XYZ file of C-alpha atoms in Angstrom:
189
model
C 180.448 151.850 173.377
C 181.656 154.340 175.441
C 178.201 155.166 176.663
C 177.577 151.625 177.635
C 180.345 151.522 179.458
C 179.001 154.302 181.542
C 182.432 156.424 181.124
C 182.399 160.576 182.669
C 180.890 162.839 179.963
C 183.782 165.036 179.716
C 186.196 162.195 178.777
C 182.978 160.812 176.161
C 183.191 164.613 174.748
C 186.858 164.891 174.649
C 186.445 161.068 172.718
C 184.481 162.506 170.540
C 186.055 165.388 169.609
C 189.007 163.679 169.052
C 187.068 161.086 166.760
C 186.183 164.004 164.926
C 189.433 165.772 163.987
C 190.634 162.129 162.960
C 188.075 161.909 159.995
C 188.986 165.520 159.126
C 192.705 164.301 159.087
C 191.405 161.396 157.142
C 189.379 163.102 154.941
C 192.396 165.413 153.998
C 195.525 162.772 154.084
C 193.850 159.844 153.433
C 195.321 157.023 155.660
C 198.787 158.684 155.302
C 199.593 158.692 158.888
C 203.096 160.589 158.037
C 201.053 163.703 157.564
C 198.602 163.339 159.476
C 201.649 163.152 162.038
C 203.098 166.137 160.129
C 200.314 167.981 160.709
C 199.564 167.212 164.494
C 203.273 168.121 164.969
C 202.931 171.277 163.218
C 199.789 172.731 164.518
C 201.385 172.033 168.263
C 204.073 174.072 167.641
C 201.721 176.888 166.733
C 199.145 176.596 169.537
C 202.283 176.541 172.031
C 203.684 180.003 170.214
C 199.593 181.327 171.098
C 199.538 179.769 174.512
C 200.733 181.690 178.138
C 199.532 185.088 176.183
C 198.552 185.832 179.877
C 202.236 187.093 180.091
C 201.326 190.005 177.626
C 197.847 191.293 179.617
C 199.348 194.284 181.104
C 201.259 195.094 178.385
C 198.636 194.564 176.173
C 196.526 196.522 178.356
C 198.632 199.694 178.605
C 199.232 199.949 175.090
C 195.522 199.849 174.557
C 194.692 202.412 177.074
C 197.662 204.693 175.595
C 196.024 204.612 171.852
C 192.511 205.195 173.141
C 193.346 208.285 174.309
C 194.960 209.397 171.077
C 192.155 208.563 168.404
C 192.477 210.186 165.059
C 190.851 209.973 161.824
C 191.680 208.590 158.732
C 195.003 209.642 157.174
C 195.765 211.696 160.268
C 196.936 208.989 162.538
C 200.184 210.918 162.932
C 200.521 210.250 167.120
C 199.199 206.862 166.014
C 201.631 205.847 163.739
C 204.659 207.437 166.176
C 203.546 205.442 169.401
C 203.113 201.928 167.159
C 206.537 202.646 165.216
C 207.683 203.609 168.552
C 207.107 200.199 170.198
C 207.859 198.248 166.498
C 211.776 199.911 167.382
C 211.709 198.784 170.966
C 210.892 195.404 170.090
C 214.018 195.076 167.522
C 211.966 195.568 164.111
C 212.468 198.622 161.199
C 208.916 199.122 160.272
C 208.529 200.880 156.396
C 206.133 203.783 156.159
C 203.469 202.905 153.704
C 200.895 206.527 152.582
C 202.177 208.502 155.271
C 200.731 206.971 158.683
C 200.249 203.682 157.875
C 203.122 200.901 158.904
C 204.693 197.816 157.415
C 206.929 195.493 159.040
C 208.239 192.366 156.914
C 210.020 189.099 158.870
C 211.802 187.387 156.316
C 211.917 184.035 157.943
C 213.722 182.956 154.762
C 210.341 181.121 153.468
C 208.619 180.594 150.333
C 205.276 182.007 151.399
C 204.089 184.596 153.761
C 201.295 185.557 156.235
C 199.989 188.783 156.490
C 198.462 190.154 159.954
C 196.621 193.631 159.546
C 195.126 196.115 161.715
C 193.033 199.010 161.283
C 194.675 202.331 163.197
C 192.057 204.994 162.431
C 189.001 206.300 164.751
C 185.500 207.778 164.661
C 184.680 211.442 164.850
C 182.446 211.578 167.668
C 182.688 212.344 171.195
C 183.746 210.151 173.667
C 181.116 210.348 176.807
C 182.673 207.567 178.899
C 183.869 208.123 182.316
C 187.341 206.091 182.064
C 190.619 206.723 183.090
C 191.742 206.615 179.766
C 189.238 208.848 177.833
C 189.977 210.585 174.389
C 191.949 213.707 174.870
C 190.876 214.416 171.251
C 187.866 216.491 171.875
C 184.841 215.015 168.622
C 187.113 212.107 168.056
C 187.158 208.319 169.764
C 188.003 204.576 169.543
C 184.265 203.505 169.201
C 184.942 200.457 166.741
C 187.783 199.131 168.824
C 190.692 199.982 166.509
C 193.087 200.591 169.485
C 192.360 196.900 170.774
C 193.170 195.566 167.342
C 196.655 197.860 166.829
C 197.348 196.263 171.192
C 196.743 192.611 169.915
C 199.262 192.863 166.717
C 201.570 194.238 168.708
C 201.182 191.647 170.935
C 201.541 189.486 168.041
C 204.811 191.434 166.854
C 206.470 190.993 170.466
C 205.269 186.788 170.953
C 206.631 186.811 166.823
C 210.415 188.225 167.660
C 210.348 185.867 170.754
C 209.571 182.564 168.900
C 209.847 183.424 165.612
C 211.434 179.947 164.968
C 208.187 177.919 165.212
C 206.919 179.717 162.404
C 207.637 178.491 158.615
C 206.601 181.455 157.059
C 207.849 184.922 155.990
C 205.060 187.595 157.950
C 204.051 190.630 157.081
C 202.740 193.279 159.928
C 200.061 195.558 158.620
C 199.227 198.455 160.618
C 196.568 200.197 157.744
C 195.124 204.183 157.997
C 192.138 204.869 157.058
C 189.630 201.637 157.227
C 186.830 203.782 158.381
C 187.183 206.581 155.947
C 188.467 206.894 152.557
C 189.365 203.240 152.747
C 193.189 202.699 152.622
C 193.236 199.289 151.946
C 193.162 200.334 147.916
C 195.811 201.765 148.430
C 198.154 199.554 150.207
């Protein structure tokens, strides 16, 4: 119809795309339009908690360039787990030490279920032969599998959480694991 009607593509696509998350909703709820309502209301509230992250870039930027240049290996993330714990305390959270370097930090939201959130902390032994500002100062080790990107985004996450922790129904649990690379910590936790 709409093509007949000669309507702009991007409003035929935007159509469409709506057309399509109604017969998911459908699908799922049936014709109860109470939660499919439900839903629409609560998936908003989340999407507006992940928008204007743009806020963050610098931040997240720094923090990133500050790990990269402290890489350690597994079970050794000692300057690691002091700068994350570091900025866990500045943001308002106790964190729990879980086998030795690796952090925890639990937001009892009062819920009956919880999301976790984990990042890996460890690096690669190998040298670093980029010409950066913010090189390895860890001569034969280096943030090669972009571990220090993933500990930057859930801190991100950790900051945007203590700001609007309200528009989230669930208890969360931070996970900032040692070791992913080598012996493989998650075992353990």
């Amino acid at each position: 119809y709409m093509e007949d009607m000669n309507f702009p593509q991007e409003i035929f696509m935007e159509t469409a795309q709506r057309l399509d998350t109604l017969n998911l909703l459908k699908s799922k709820y049936g014709d109860n339009i109470e939660e499919i309502l439900k839903y629409k209301e609560e998936r908003t509230k989340r999407l507006e908690v992940l928008n204007n992250y743009g806020q963050y870039v610098e931040e997240l930027k720094k923090w990133r360039r500050d790990l990269h240049q402290i890489p350690e290996i597994g079970l050794k993330e000692k300057k690691t787990a002091k700068y994350i714990r570091q900025v866990l305390e500045d943001l308002g959270y106790q964190w729990e030490s879980i086998i030795e370097t690796g952090t925890l930090v639990y937001i009892d939201n009062h819920q009956k279920d919880a999301i976790a959130f984990r990042s890996d902390i460890d690096a690669l032994e190998m040298n670093e032969k980029n010409d950066i500002d913010y090189i390895s100062k860890h001569p034969g080790m280096m943030h090669a599998c972009g571990h220090d990107g993933h500990i930057s985004a859930l801190l991100g996450l950790a900051k945007k959480l203590k700001e609007s922790k309200e528009i989230f129904p669930h208890n969360i649990l931070l996970i900032f694991q040692p070791a992913e690379e080598s012996p493989g910590a998650a075992k353990y936790i």
